[in-house]
CSV table of C-alpha atoms in Angstrom, one decimal:
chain,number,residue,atom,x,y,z
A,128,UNK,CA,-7.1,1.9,15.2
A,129,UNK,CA,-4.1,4.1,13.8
A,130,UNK,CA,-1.5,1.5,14.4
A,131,UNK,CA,1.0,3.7,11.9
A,132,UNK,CA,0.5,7.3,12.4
A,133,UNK,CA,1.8,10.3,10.2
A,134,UNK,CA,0.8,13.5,12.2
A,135,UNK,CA,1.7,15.6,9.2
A,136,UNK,CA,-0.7,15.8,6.2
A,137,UNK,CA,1.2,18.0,4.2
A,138,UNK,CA,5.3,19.5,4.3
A,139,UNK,CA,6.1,22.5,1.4
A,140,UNK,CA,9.9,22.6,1.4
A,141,UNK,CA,12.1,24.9,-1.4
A,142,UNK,CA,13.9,22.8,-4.1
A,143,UNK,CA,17.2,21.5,-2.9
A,144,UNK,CA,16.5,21.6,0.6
A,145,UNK,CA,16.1,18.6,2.8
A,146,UNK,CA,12.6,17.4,3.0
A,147,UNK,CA,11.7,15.1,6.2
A,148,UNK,CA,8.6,12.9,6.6
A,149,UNK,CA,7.9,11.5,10.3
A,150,UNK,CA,6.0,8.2,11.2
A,151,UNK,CA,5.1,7.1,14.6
A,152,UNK,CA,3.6,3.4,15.2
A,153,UNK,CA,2.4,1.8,18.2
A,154,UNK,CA,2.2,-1.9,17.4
A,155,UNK,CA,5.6,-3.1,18.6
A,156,UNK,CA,5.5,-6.8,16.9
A,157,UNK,CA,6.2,-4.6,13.0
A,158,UNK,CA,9.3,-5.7,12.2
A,159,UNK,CA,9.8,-4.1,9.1
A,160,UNK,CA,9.0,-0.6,7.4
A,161,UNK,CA,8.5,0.6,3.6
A,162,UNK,CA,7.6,4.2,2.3
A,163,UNK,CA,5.5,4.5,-0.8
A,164,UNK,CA,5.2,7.7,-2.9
A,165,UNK,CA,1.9,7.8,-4.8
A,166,UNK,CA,1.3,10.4,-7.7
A,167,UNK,CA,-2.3,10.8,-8.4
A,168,UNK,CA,-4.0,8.0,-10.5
A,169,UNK,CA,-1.6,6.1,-9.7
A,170,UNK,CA,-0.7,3.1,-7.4
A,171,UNK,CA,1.6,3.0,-4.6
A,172,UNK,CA,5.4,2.9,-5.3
A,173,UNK,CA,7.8,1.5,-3.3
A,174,UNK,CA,10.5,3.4,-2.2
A,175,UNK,CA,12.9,2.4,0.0
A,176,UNK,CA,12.6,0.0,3.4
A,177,UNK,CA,14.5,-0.9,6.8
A,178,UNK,CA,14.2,-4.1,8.8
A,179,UNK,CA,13.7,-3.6,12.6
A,180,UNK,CA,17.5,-5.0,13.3
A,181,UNK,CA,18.6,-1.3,11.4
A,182,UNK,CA,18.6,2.0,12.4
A,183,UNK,CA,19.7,3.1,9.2
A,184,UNK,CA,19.2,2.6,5.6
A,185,UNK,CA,20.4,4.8,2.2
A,186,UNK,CA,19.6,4.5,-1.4
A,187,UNK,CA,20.9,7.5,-3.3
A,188,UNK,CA,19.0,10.6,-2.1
A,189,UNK,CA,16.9,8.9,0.3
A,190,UNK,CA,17.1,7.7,3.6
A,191,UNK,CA,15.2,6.1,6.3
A,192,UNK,CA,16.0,6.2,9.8
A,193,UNK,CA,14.5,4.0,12.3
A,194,UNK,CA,14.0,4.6,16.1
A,195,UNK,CA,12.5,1.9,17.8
A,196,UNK,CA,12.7,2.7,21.5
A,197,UNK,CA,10.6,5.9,20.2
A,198,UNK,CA,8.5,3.8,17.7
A,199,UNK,CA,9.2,6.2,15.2
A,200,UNK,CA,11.4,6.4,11.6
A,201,UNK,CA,12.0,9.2,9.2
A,202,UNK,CA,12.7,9.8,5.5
A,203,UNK,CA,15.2,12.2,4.3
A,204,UNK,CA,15.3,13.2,1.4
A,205,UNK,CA,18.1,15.4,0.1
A,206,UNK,CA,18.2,17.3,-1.9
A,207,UNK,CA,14.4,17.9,-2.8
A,208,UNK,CA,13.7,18.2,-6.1
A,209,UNK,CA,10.1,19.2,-7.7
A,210,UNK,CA,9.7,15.4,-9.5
A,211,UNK,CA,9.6,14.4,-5.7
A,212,UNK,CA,6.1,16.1,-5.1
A,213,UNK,CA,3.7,13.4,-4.3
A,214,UNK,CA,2.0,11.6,-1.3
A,215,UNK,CA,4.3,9.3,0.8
A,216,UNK,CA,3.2,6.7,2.8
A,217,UNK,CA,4.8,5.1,6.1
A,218,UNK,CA,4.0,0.9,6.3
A,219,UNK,CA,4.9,-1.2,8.7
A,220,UNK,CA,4.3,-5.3,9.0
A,221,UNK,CA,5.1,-8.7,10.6
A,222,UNK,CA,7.4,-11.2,9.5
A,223,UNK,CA,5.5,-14.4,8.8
A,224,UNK,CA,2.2,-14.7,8.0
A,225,UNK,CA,0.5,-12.5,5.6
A,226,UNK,CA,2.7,-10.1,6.1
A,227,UNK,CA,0.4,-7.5,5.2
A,228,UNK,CA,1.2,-3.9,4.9
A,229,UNK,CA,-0.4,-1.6,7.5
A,230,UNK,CA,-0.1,2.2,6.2
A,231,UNK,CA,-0.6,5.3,7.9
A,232,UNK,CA,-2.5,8.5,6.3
A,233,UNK,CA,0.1,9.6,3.8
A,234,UNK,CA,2.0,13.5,4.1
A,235,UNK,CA,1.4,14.8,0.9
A,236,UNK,CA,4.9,16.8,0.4
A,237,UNK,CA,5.2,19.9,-2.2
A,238,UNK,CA,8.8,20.7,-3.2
A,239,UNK,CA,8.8,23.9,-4.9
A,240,UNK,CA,11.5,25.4,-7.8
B,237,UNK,CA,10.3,-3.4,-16.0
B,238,UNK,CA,7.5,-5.9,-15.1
B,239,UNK,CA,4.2,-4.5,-13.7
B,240,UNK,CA,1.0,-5.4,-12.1
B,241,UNK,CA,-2.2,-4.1,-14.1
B,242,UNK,CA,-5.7,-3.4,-13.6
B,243,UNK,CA,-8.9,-3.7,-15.3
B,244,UNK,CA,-11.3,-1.5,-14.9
B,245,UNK,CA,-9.6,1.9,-14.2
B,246,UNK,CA,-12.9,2.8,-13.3
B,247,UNK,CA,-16.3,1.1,-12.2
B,248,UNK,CA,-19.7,3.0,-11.8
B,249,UNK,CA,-22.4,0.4,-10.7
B,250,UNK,CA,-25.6,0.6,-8.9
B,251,UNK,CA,-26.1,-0.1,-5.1
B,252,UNK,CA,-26.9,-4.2,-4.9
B,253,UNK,CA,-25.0,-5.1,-7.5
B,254,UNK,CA,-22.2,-7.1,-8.4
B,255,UNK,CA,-18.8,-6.0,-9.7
B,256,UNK,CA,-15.7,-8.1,-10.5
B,257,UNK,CA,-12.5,-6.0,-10.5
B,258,UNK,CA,-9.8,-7.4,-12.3
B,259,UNK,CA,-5.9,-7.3,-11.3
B,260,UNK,CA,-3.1,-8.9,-13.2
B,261,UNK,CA,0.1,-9.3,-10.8
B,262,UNK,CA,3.5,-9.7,-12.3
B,263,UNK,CA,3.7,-13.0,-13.4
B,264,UNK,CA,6.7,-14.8,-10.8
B,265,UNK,CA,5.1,-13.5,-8.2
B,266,UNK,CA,3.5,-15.9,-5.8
B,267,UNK,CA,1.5,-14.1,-2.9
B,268,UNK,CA,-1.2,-11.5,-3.8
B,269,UNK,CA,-3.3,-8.9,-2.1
B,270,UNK,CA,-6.0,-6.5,-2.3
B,271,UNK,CA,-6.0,-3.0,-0.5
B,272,UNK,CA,-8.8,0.0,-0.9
B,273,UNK,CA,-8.6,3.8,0.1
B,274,UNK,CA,-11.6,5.1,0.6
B,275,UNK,CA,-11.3,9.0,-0.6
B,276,UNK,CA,-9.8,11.0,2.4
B,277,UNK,CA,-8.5,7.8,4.4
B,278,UNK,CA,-5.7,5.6,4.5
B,279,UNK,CA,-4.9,2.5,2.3
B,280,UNK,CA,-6.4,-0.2,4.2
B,281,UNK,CA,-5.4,-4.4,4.0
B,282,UNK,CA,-8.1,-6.5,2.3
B,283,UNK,CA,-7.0,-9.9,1.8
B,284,UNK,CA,-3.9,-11.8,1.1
B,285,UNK,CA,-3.8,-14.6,-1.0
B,286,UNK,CA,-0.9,-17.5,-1.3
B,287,UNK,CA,-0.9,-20.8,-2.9
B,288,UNK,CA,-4.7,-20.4,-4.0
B,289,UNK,CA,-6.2,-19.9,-0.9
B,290,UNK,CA,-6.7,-17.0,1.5
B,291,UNK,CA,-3.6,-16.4,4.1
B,292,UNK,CA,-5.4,-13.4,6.1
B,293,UNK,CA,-8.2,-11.4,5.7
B,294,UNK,CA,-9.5,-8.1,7.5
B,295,UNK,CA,-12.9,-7.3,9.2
B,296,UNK,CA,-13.8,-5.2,6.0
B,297,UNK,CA,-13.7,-8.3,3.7
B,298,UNK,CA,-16.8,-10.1,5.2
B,299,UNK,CA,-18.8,-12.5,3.3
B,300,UNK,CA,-20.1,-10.2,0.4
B,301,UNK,CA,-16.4,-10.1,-0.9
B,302,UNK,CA,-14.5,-12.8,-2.1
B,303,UNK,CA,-11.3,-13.7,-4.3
B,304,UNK,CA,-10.1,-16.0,-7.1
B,305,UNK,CA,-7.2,-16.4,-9.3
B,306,UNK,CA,-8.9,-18.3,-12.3
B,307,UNK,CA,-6.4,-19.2,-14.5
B,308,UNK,CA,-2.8,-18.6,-12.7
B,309,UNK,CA,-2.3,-15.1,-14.7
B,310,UNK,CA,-5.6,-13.0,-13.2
B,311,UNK,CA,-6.5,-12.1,-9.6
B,312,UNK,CA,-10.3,-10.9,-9.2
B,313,UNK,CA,-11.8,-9.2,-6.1
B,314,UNK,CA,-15.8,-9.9,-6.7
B,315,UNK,CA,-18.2,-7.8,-4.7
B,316,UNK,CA,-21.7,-9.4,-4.8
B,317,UNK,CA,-23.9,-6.6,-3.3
B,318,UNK,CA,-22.0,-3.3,-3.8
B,319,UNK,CA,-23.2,-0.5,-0.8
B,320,UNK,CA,-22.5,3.0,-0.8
B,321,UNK,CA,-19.3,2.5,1.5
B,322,UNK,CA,-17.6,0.2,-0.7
B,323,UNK,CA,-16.8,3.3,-3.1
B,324,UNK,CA,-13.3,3.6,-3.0
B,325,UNK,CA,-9.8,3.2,-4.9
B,326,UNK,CA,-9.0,-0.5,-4.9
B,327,UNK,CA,-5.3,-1.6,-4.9
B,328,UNK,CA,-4.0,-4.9,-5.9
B,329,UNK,CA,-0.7,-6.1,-5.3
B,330,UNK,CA,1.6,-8.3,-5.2
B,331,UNK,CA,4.8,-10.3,-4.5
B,332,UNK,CA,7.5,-12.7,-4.8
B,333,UNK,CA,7.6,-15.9,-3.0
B,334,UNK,CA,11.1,-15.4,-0.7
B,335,UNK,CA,14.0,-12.7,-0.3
B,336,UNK,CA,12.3,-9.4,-0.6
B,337,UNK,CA,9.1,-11.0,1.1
B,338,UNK,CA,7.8,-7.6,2.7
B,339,UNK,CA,8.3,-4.7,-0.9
B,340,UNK,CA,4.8,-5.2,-2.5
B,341,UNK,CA,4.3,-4.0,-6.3
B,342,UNK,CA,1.1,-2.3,-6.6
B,343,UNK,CA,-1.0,-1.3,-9.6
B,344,UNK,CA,-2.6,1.9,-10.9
B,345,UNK,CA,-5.7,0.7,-9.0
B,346,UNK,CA,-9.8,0.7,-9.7
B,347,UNK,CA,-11.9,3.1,-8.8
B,348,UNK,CA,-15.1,2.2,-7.6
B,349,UNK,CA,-18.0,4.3,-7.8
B,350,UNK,CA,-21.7,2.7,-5.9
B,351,UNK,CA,-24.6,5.1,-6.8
């Protein structure tokens, strides 16, 4: 049941270059979706969101765009740099309720010096 | 800056018995959560927790697991009768009652070993 999909396990881009991590979802009732970065021995770490009513949405370096006709969204980030090396995982949930995160499998991005 | 907190970082038991794990969310936070990632896989939903009582709960957490917040500070996930397959990381997390409803604060996470 992969509900939030990221077909890419791993991305290796050069420092200063634009890195971009793709997610696909299928369940079209999410309504809102966050990306984590996770160092090792570590917990998840919120990193930026967009609501469904967005196509767009910017926080310095970062930025998520959101395609729902395609069920997919993308984070930029620009320009790389090493620190950003981590795993970053696509979540997606429902308004109301619970509201409980549903992640894909995490793209474990490298960004070299 | 405020943060949620685990206890153990670690947890070795033996298969059949019980372990506690120990999370303590940031403290005006209202609605609380419990995720695992078994090594390989994706983080995965547990249970949610609101207002002292469950909200949701997924087909992993059946009856051998269950959760309490004792004294309004600490969240526990108990497991009564560990198996093999519940080795994993575990995740707590949690969040504030309104406004940014949906950006849940995680902690550094338990690791779970069942030998």
């Amino acid at each position: 049941d992969q509900q939030v999909k990221q077909n890419s396990p791993s991305l290796s881009v050069q420092e200063g270059r634009i890195s971009i991590l793709n997610c696909d979802y299928t369940n079209s009732m999410f309504d809102y979706f966050l990306w984590y970065k996770k160092y090792p021995a570590e917990g998840p770490t919120f990193l930026i969101s967009i609501s469904s009513i967005k196509d767009k949405n910017e926080d310095g370096r970062f930025t998520v765009f959101l395609n729902k006709s395609a069920k997919h969204l993308s984070l930029h980030i620009v320009p790389s740099q090493p620190g950003d090396s981590a795993v970053y995982f696509c979540a997606a949930s429902v308004q109301g309720g619970s509201e409980k995160l549903v992640f894909g499998k995490g793209t474990k991005l490298t960004v070299n010096p | 800056e405020p943060e949620v907190t685990q206890t153990p970082s670690h947890q070795v038991t033996q298969m059949g018995q019980e372990v506690i794990l120990r999370c303590v969310p940031i403290s005006n936070h209202l609605y609380f959560y419990w995720y695992r990632q078994i090594l390989g896989q994706k983080v995965e939903f547990l249970v949610s927790f609101y207002n002292n009582e469950i909200s949701e709960k997924s087909e992993i957490f059946d009856d051998q697991f269950s959760v309490e917040r004792p004294d309004g500070s600490n969240f526990t996930l108990k497991i009564r009768s560990t198996k093999l397959e519940d080795s994993a990381m575990y995740f707590c997390a949690s969040t504030i009652s309104s406004g940014r409803l949906h950006e849940q604060f995680f902690g550094p996470g338990t690791r779970l070993t069942v030998l």
